[in-house]
Structures are given as structure tokens and as C-alpha cells.
Amino acid sequence: MDRDGTESEAPLEGLAEAPEAAGRIFGDRLPQAVRYTELLATAGVQRGLIGPREVPRLWDRHVLNCAVLAELLPAEVSLCDVGSGAGLPGIPVALARPDVSVTLLEPLLRRTTFLEEVVRELGLDNVTVLRGRAEETVGKLAVDVVTARAVAPLDRLAGWGMPLLRPYGQMLALKGDTAEQELTESRAALTRLGAVKWSVIGVGEGVLETPTRVVRVEAGESPGGVKAATRRAKAARAGRGGKGTEGTGRRGGGGGRGRR
């Protein structure tokens, strides 16, 4: 990936070839998935978004580990990937499921710049990049599904992600070995935030050597609780007054303005 013609890619030392499972997951979008993994191994490492030691295991531990979330998504839903970072899990999900409309929400400029370049290079017309914080986006963005990976403990993550959901939406958090413990410790917070059901599930069985562990939190009629509902109603009234309530990201590589 070049930035103003000045950045060149380092050799892809240690990057494995796409495993057989990648073809099963991405289908005719496999070439784009391969290119994304190459970008993680080069520009992603150069810009400090991916650790150099992660390059040999990018496919198994990162790209495919995230892409299997697509198994949990109904057709043609909208999704927000909170704290998207280098695009995980949002970009693998968008590649695996072109019918899903994905918003990559990320507050840091250097990360949104990378995401915009990736989206543009891969031609992902089902992806929007939005610069901002989740708590600032309530009332401006409402989706069916919120995803997150390695962002925050579950109770704090739910406080950011649940208010972005439409009624009866779901939050999917990749949590690994800490899933059950975090869920146990977060039940009271989840109830306050309008959750009505939660569970730990495995996805990618029969496809991945180690299935991905996901905390799934299902919202009721008022996701995020009373405060979030009030903020959404206030934003809706402002929108009817002509100020608008849509996010400022642009599909295919735009980004909302925010603090550096």
C-alpha cells in the first residue's frame, strides 16, 4: 500500500499461504482476503497496528478467527465493528458476507487512515469507515449487530456497544478463554443495559482447528437501557429539526472528523 507514493511494502517474511479453510469461508472473495492479509503483514506492521510476531499466524489467529463470525449473522443485516483497529473482525466479516452492511468505528486517525486505504484497495462497497467513539455515536448510528475484539472488558464494552443496537439486536464479542468468567461478572451490567439473553458459543467448528469463542448478548426492546433510549430520542428529534442524525463516515473509505 502506498501513501502519496512514499511508502513501500516490506517483504512478506513469515506470512503463510492462505489455508484451505480460507477458500471455504471467502469463496470468490478469497483474492481480496489474501490481499488484506498481505496489507496487515506489511502496512499494518509498519504502522504499529499488528505486531511483527503475529505475521506467521495472521490467517489462523486473526483473519479466519474473525471471519467465522459470519456464521451467526442473518441475511442483509447492518453491523458496527466497535474499536475496529486494523479491521478485525469487521473486514473479514465483510469479505465473507457481502450482503452485510459493515461500519468500522474507530477513534484514532492513523487507524481510520489505514482502514480507508484497505477498503478502497479491496473495493469493499459494503463497508463504511467512521471515525469516532461509540459513546459519541449513540443516536447517530443504529445497527442490528455490534462486534468487537480485544477492545475492553465485557461490562465496559457492553456500555459502549449495546446503545448502538436496534431493538432486539445482538452484540458479538470475541473473548477467548475469558468468555465465561467475563460473562458471569457482567450479568448485572448487561441487565441494566437492556440485555435479555446471553451465552458463550463456539463458531467455526469443522472449519477451524480451534473454534472461535464468542459472547453473544441479545438485546430487548430498549438496548443500552433508559439513558441510551433518551439519547436516541433526543437525536431523533434533532434530526427532524433538520440537523440530521446520520454518521459522517463515507462508504468505501471516508471517515468522520474527530479528535487526533
mmCIF file of C-alpha atoms in Angstrom:
data_model
loop_
_atom_site.group_PDB
_atom_site.id
_atom_site.type_symbol
_atom_site.label_atom_id
_atom_site.label_comp_id
_atom_site.label_asym_id
_atom_site.label_seq_id
_atom_site.Cartn_x
_atom_site.Cartn_y
_atom_site.Cartn_z
ATOM 1 C CA MET A 1 0.000 0.000 0.000
ATOM 2 C CA ASP A 2 1.449 3.376 -0.981
ATOM 3 C CA ARG A 3 0.679 6.620 0.777
ATOM 4 C CA ASP A 4 1.375 9.523 -1.584
ATOM 5 C CA GLY A 5 3.802 7.247 -3.377
ATOM 6 C CA THR A 6 6.255 7.193 -0.471
ATOM 7 C CA GLU A 7 5.507 4.013 1.443
ATOM 8 C CA SER A 8 6.620 0.693 0.036
ATOM 9 C CA GLU A 9 5.803 -2.755 1.324
ATOM 10 C CA ALA A 10 8.372 -4.825 3.167
ATOM 11 C CA PRO A 11 8.872 -8.453 2.114
ATOM 12 C CA LEU A 12 6.143 -10.762 3.381
ATOM 13 C CA GLU A 13 8.554 -12.725 5.532
ATOM 14 C CA GLY A 14 6.827 -15.392 7.575
ATOM 15 C CA LEU A 15 3.361 -14.911 6.076
ATOM 16 C CA ALA A 16 1.784 -18.279 5.378
ATOM 17 C CA GLU A 17 -0.184 -19.072 2.254
ATOM 18 C CA ALA A 18 -3.948 -18.984 2.511
ATOM 19 C CA PRO A 19 -5.118 -22.243 4.122
ATOM 20 C CA GLU A 20 -7.773 -24.423 2.539
ATOM 21 C CA ALA A 21 -10.342 -23.126 5.031
ATOM 22 C CA ALA A 22 -9.944 -19.609 3.638
ATOM 23 C CA GLY A 23 -11.347 -20.695 0.301
ATOM 24 C CA ARG A 24 -14.339 -22.269 2.017
ATOM 25 C CA ILE A 25 -15.043 -19.129 4.030
ATOM 26 C CA PHE A 26 -14.391 -16.389 1.468
ATOM 27 C CA GLY A 27 -15.355 -18.096 -1.796
ATOM 28 C CA ASP A 28 -14.849 -15.804 -4.774
ATOM 29 C CA ARG A 29 -13.594 -13.066 -2.452
ATOM 30 C CA LEU A 30 -10.535 -15.118 -1.497
ATOM 31 C CA PRO A 31 -8.158 -12.913 -3.564
ATOM 32 C CA GLN A 32 -9.331 -9.885 -1.582
ATOM 33 C CA ALA A 33 -8.869 -11.779 1.678
ATOM 34 C CA VAL A 34 -5.329 -12.704 0.618
ATOM 35 C CA ARG A 35 -4.598 -9.065 -0.212
ATOM 36 C CA TYR A 36 -5.993 -7.902 3.129
ATOM 37 C CA THR A 37 -3.764 -10.350 4.970
ATOM 38 C CA GLU A 38 -0.769 -9.082 2.984
ATOM 39 C CA LEU A 39 -1.649 -5.500 3.968
ATOM 40 C CA LEU A 40 -1.821 -6.499 7.628
ATOM 41 C CA ALA A 41 1.620 -8.112 7.293
ATOM 42 C CA THR A 42 3.165 -5.048 5.647
ATOM 43 C CA ALA A 43 1.495 -1.671 6.206
ATOM 44 C CA GLY A 44 -0.258 -2.985 9.318
ATOM 45 C CA VAL A 45 3.066 -3.908 10.898
ATOM 46 C CA GLN A 46 4.833 -0.769 9.691
ATOM 47 C CA ARG A 47 2.174 1.447 11.263
ATOM 48 C CA GLY A 48 2.079 -0.440 14.543
ATOM 49 C CA LEU A 49 -1.389 -1.966 14.091
ATOM 50 C CA ILE A 50 -0.141 -5.567 14.056
ATOM 51 C CA GLY A 51 2.809 -6.926 15.998
ATOM 52 C CA PRO A 52 5.611 -8.402 13.845
ATOM 53 C CA ARG A 53 5.392 -11.689 15.744
ATOM 54 C CA GLU A 54 1.777 -12.071 14.628
ATOM 55 C CA VAL A 55 2.638 -12.281 10.912
ATOM 56 C CA PRO A 56 3.137 -16.092 10.782
ATOM 57 C CA ARG A 57 -0.271 -16.642 12.414
ATOM 58 C CA LEU A 58 -2.295 -13.919 10.739
ATOM 59 C CA TRP A 59 -4.530 -16.361 8.906
ATOM 60 C CA ASP A 60 -5.424 -18.704 11.754
ATOM 61 C CA ARG A 61 -5.350 -16.419 14.774
ATOM 62 C CA HIS A 62 -6.715 -13.252 13.211
ATOM 63 C CA VAL A 63 -8.347 -13.343 9.775
ATOM 64 C CA LEU A 64 -10.131 -16.716 9.856
ATOM 65 C CA ASN A 65 -10.743 -16.493 13.600
ATOM 66 C CA CYS A 66 -12.780 -13.346 12.885
ATOM 67 C CA ALA A 67 -14.372 -14.343 9.587
ATOM 68 C CA VAL A 68 -16.297 -17.263 11.087
ATOM 69 C CA LEU A 69 -18.464 -14.741 12.947
ATOM 70 C CA ALA A 70 -20.316 -14.578 9.643
ATOM 71 C CA GLU A 71 -21.993 -17.856 10.631
ATOM 72 C CA LEU A 72 -24.005 -16.007 13.285
ATOM 73 C CA LEU A 73 -25.383 -13.253 11.062
ATOM 74 C CA PRO A 74 -28.814 -13.272 9.447
ATOM 75 C CA ALA A 75 -29.082 -12.096 5.842
ATOM 76 C CA GLU A 76 -28.645 -8.429 4.932
ATOM 77 C CA VAL A 77 -28.166 -7.053 8.442
ATOM 78 C CA SER A 78 -26.264 -3.923 9.404
ATOM 79 C CA LEU A 79 -23.201 -4.281 11.631
ATOM 80 C CA CYS A 80 -20.918 -1.939 13.549
ATOM 81 C CA ASP A 81 -17.420 -3.112 14.486
ATOM 82 C CA VAL A 82 -16.575 -1.088 17.605
ATOM 83 C CA GLY A 83 -12.914 -0.173 18.093
ATOM 84 C CA SER A 84 -12.117 -1.763 14.752
ATOM 85 C CA GLY A 85 -8.359 -1.128 14.899
ATOM 86 C CA ALA A 86 -6.827 -2.887 11.883
ATOM 87 C CA GLY A 87 -10.282 -4.024 10.749
ATOM 88 C CA LEU A 88 -10.694 -7.118 12.904
ATOM 89 C CA PRO A 89 -13.279 -8.587 12.898
ATOM 90 C CA GLY A 90 -15.138 -6.167 10.612
ATOM 91 C CA ILE A 91 -13.216 -6.586 7.359
ATOM 92 C CA PRO A 92 -13.056 -10.413 7.385
ATOM 93 C CA VAL A 93 -16.800 -10.486 8.109
ATOM 94 C CA ALA A 94 -17.476 -8.024 5.290
ATOM 95 C CA LEU A 95 -15.417 -10.166 2.916
ATOM 96 C CA ALA A 96 -17.187 -13.365 3.933
ATOM 97 C CA ARG A 97 -20.635 -11.757 3.806
ATOM 98 C CA PRO A 98 -21.028 -9.150 1.040
ATOM 99 C CA ASP A 99 -24.745 -8.919 1.893
ATOM 100 C CA VAL A 100 -23.935 -7.413 5.309
ATOM 101 C CA SER A 101 -23.503 -3.635 5.630
ATOM 102 C CA VAL A 102 -20.474 -3.045 7.878
ATOM 103 C CA THR A 103 -19.413 0.140 9.672
ATOM 104 C CA LEU A 104 -15.863 0.187 11.037
ATOM 105 C CA LEU A 105 -15.957 2.522 14.051
ATOM 106 C CA GLU A 106 -12.539 3.641 15.265
ATOM 107 C CA PRO A 107 -11.473 6.828 17.106
ATOM 108 C CA LEU A 108 -7.780 7.017 16.124
ATOM 109 C CA LEU A 109 -6.792 8.819 12.931
ATOM 110 C CA ARG A 110 -3.862 6.569 12.000
ATOM 111 C CA ARG A 111 -6.123 3.535 12.209
ATOM 112 C CA THR A 112 -9.004 5.034 10.237
ATOM 113 C CA THR A 113 -6.494 6.116 7.583
ATOM 114 C CA PHE A 114 -5.341 2.501 7.254
ATOM 115 C CA LEU A 115 -8.922 1.242 7.164
ATOM 116 C CA GLU A 116 -9.916 3.730 4.462
ATOM 117 C CA GLU A 117 -6.973 2.656 2.319
ATOM 118 C CA VAL A 118 -7.793 -1.036 2.774
ATOM 119 C CA VAL A 119 -11.474 -0.539 1.945
ATOM 120 C CA ARG A 120 -10.573 1.463 -1.146
ATOM 121 C CA GLU A 121 -7.943 -1.005 -2.378
ATOM 122 C CA LEU A 122 -10.157 -4.050 -1.834
ATOM 123 C CA GLY A 123 -13.198 -2.364 -3.380
ATOM 124 C CA LEU A 124 -15.447 -3.148 -0.412
ATOM 125 C CA ASP A 125 -18.668 -1.374 -1.293
ATOM 126 C CA ASN A 126 -20.419 -2.882 1.741
ATOM 127 C CA VAL A 127 -18.056 -1.161 4.215
ATOM 128 C CA THR A 128 -18.092 2.343 5.714
ATOM 129 C CA VAL A 129 -15.283 3.773 7.849
ATOM 130 C CA LEU A 130 -16.397 6.101 10.630
ATOM 131 C CA ARG A 131 -14.005 7.945 12.902
ATOM 132 C CA GLY A 132 -15.395 8.389 16.392
ATOM 133 C CA ARG A 133 -16.075 6.862 19.768
ATOM 134 C CA ALA A 134 -19.032 4.582 20.406
ATOM 135 C CA GLU A 135 -20.411 6.735 23.219
ATOM 136 C CA GLU A 136 -20.446 9.758 20.893
ATOM 137 C CA THR A 137 -22.256 7.836 18.159
ATOM 138 C CA VAL A 138 -25.440 6.917 20.046
ATOM 139 C CA GLY A 139 -28.396 8.385 18.161
ATOM 140 C CA LYS A 140 -26.332 8.846 15.008
ATOM 141 C CA LEU A 141 -25.945 5.161 14.184
ATOM 142 C CA ALA A 142 -28.268 2.222 14.846
ATOM 143 C CA VAL A 143 -27.424 -1.311 13.693
ATOM 144 C CA ASP A 144 -28.630 -4.882 14.002
ATOM 145 C CA VAL A 145 -25.305 -6.289 15.217
ATOM 146 C CA VAL A 146 -22.321 -4.896 17.137
ATOM 147 C CA THR A 147 -18.999 -6.746 17.048
ATOM 148 C CA ALA A 148 -15.776 -6.227 18.974
ATOM 149 C CA ARG A 149 -12.459 -7.948 19.525
ATOM 150 C CA ALA A 150 -9.849 -7.172 22.204
ATOM 151 C CA VAL A 151 -11.414 -3.784 22.968
ATOM 152 C CA ALA A 152 -12.376 -3.811 26.660
ATOM 153 C CA PRO A 153 -13.785 -5.998 29.459
ATOM 154 C CA LEU A 154 -17.308 -7.169 28.661
ATOM 155 C CA ASP A 155 -19.187 -4.876 31.062
ATOM 156 C CA ARG A 156 -17.449 -1.775 29.685
ATOM 157 C CA LEU A 157 -17.754 -2.992 26.104
ATOM 158 C CA ALA A 158 -21.479 -3.554 26.562
ATOM 159 C CA GLY A 159 -21.823 0.016 27.809
ATOM 160 C CA TRP A 160 -20.372 1.209 24.517
ATOM 161 C CA GLY A 161 -21.899 -1.307 22.135
ATOM 162 C CA MET A 162 -25.425 -2.033 23.388
ATOM 163 C CA PRO A 163 -26.699 1.561 22.894
ATOM 164 C CA LEU A 164 -25.802 1.308 19.185
ATOM 165 C CA LEU A 165 -28.167 -1.620 18.650
ATOM 166 C CA ARG A 166 -31.640 -1.512 17.226
ATOM 167 C CA PRO A 167 -34.316 -3.188 19.374
ATOM 168 C CA TYR A 168 -33.732 -6.942 19.600
ATOM 169 C CA GLY A 169 -30.264 -6.666 18.063
ATOM 170 C CA GLN A 170 -27.214 -8.593 19.270
ATOM 171 C CA MET A 171 -23.655 -7.894 20.369
ATOM 172 C CA LEU A 172 -20.964 -10.436 19.446
ATOM 173 C CA ALA A 173 -17.725 -10.148 21.409
ATOM 174 C CA LEU A 174 -14.701 -12.356 20.685
ATOM 175 C CA LYS A 175 -13.423 -13.258 24.130
ATOM 176 C CA GLY A 176 -11.403 -16.469 24.009
ATOM 177 C CA ASP A 177 -10.682 -18.267 27.288
ATOM 178 C CA THR A 178 -12.051 -15.439 29.447
ATOM 179 C CA ALA A 179 -15.548 -15.629 27.959
ATOM 180 C CA GLU A 180 -17.367 -17.471 30.757
ATOM 181 C CA GLN A 181 -15.702 -15.540 33.553
ATOM 182 C CA GLU A 182 -16.399 -12.151 31.972
ATOM 183 C CA LEU A 183 -19.984 -13.122 31.298
ATOM 184 C CA THR A 184 -20.521 -14.205 34.906
ATOM 185 C CA GLU A 185 -19.028 -10.957 36.197
ATOM 186 C CA SER A 186 -21.054 -8.801 33.788
ATOM 187 C CA ARG A 187 -24.596 -10.140 34.172
ATOM 188 C CA ALA A 188 -25.847 -7.297 36.350
ATOM 189 C CA ALA A 189 -24.412 -4.709 33.968
ATOM 190 C CA LEU A 190 -25.918 -6.481 30.963
ATOM 191 C CA THR A 191 -29.355 -6.474 32.574
ATOM 192 C CA ARG A 192 -29.119 -2.723 33.261
ATOM 193 C CA LEU A 193 -28.145 -2.222 29.612
ATOM 194 C CA GLY A 194 -31.278 -3.877 28.293
ATOM 195 C CA ALA A 195 -29.918 -7.343 27.565
ATOM 196 C CA VAL A 196 -32.436 -10.177 27.851
ATOM 197 C CA LYS A 197 -30.309 -13.190 26.927
ATOM 198 C CA TRP A 198 -26.614 -14.051 26.771
ATOM 199 C CA SER A 199 -24.458 -17.074 26.096
ATOM 200 C CA VAL A 200 -20.984 -18.277 25.141
ATOM 201 C CA ILE A 201 -20.866 -20.090 21.810
ATOM 202 C CA GLY A 202 -18.255 -21.568 19.505
ATOM 203 C CA VAL A 203 -18.166 -20.799 15.791
ATOM 204 C CA GLY A 204 -16.070 -22.278 13.021
ATOM 205 C CA GLU A 205 -16.354 -25.877 14.185
ATOM 206 C CA GLY A 206 -15.335 -28.209 11.381
ATOM 207 C CA VAL A 207 -13.626 -25.290 9.624
ATOM 208 C CA LEU A 208 -11.024 -24.066 12.117
ATOM 209 C CA GLU A 209 -8.697 -26.215 14.166
ATOM 210 C CA THR A 210 -9.717 -24.196 17.223
ATOM 211 C CA PRO A 211 -13.247 -22.733 17.060
ATOM 212 C CA THR A 212 -13.706 -19.068 17.904
ATOM 213 C CA ARG A 213 -15.307 -18.389 21.291
ATOM 214 C CA VAL A 214 -17.900 -15.632 21.242
ATOM 215 C CA VAL A 215 -20.036 -13.984 23.883
ATOM 216 C CA ARG A 216 -23.426 -13.323 22.317
ATOM 217 C CA VAL A 217 -25.619 -10.760 24.070
ATOM 218 C CA GLU A 218 -29.158 -10.309 22.807
ATOM 219 C CA ALA A 219 -30.964 -7.029 23.437
ATOM 220 C CA GLY A 220 -34.594 -6.468 24.258
ATOM 221 C CA GLU A 221 -36.834 -3.582 23.321
ATOM 222 C CA SER A 222 -34.541 -0.888 24.747
ATOM 223 C CA PRO A 223 -30.866 -1.744 24.083
ATOM 224 C CA GLY A 224 -28.457 0.277 26.173
ATOM 225 C CA GLY A 225 -31.019 0.997 28.867
ATOM 226 C CA VAL A 226 -33.023 4.099 29.678
ATOM 227 C CA LYS A 227 -30.208 6.609 29.197
ATOM 228 C CA ALA A 228 -29.420 5.331 25.711
ATOM 229 C CA ALA A 229 -33.100 5.377 24.755
ATOM 230 C CA THR A 230 -33.311 9.006 25.903
ATOM 231 C CA ARG A 231 -30.259 9.955 23.848
ATOM 232 C CA ARG A 232 -31.671 8.205 20.782
ATOM 233 C CA ALA A 233 -34.993 10.009 21.162
ATOM 234 C CA LYS A 234 -33.224 13.356 21.578
ATOM 235 C CA ALA A 235 -31.121 12.714 18.470
ATOM 236 C CA ALA A 236 -34.230 11.721 16.512
ATOM 237 C CA ARG A 237 -35.949 14.988 17.474
ATOM 238 C CA ALA A 238 -32.863 16.925 16.409
ATOM 239 C CA GLY A 239 -32.887 15.077 13.106
ATOM 240 C CA ARG A 240 -36.494 16.035 12.476
ATOM 241 C CA GLY A 241 -35.442 19.602 13.141
ATOM 242 C CA GLY A 242 -33.070 19.459 10.189
ATOM 243 C CA LYS A 243 -29.768 18.752 11.920
ATOM 244 C CA GLY A 244 -29.603 15.123 10.812
ATOM 245 C CA THR A 245 -28.623 12.036 12.758
ATOM 246 C CA GLU A 246 -26.584 10.020 10.290
ATOM 247 C CA GLY A 247 -22.941 9.166 10.801
ATOM 248 C CA THR A 248 -20.281 11.145 8.959
ATOM 249 C CA GLY A 249 -18.342 8.225 7.526
ATOM 250 C CA ARG A 250 -18.387 7.631 3.775
ATOM 251 C CA ARG A 251 -18.831 4.198 2.272
ATOM 252 C CA GLY A 252 -15.730 2.946 0.558
ATOM 253 C CA GLY A 253 -13.164 4.924 2.504
ATOM 254 C CA GLY A 254 -14.488 8.073 4.135
ATOM 255 C CA GLY A 255 -14.121 8.999 7.754
ATOM 256 C CA GLY A 256 -15.885 11.217 10.236
ATOM 257 C CA ARG A 257 -13.969 14.057 11.816
ATOM 258 C CA GLY A 258 -12.781 13.607 15.352
ATOM 259 C CA ARG A 259 -10.001 14.419 17.775
ATOM 260 C CA ARG A 260 -6.475 13.438 16.897
#
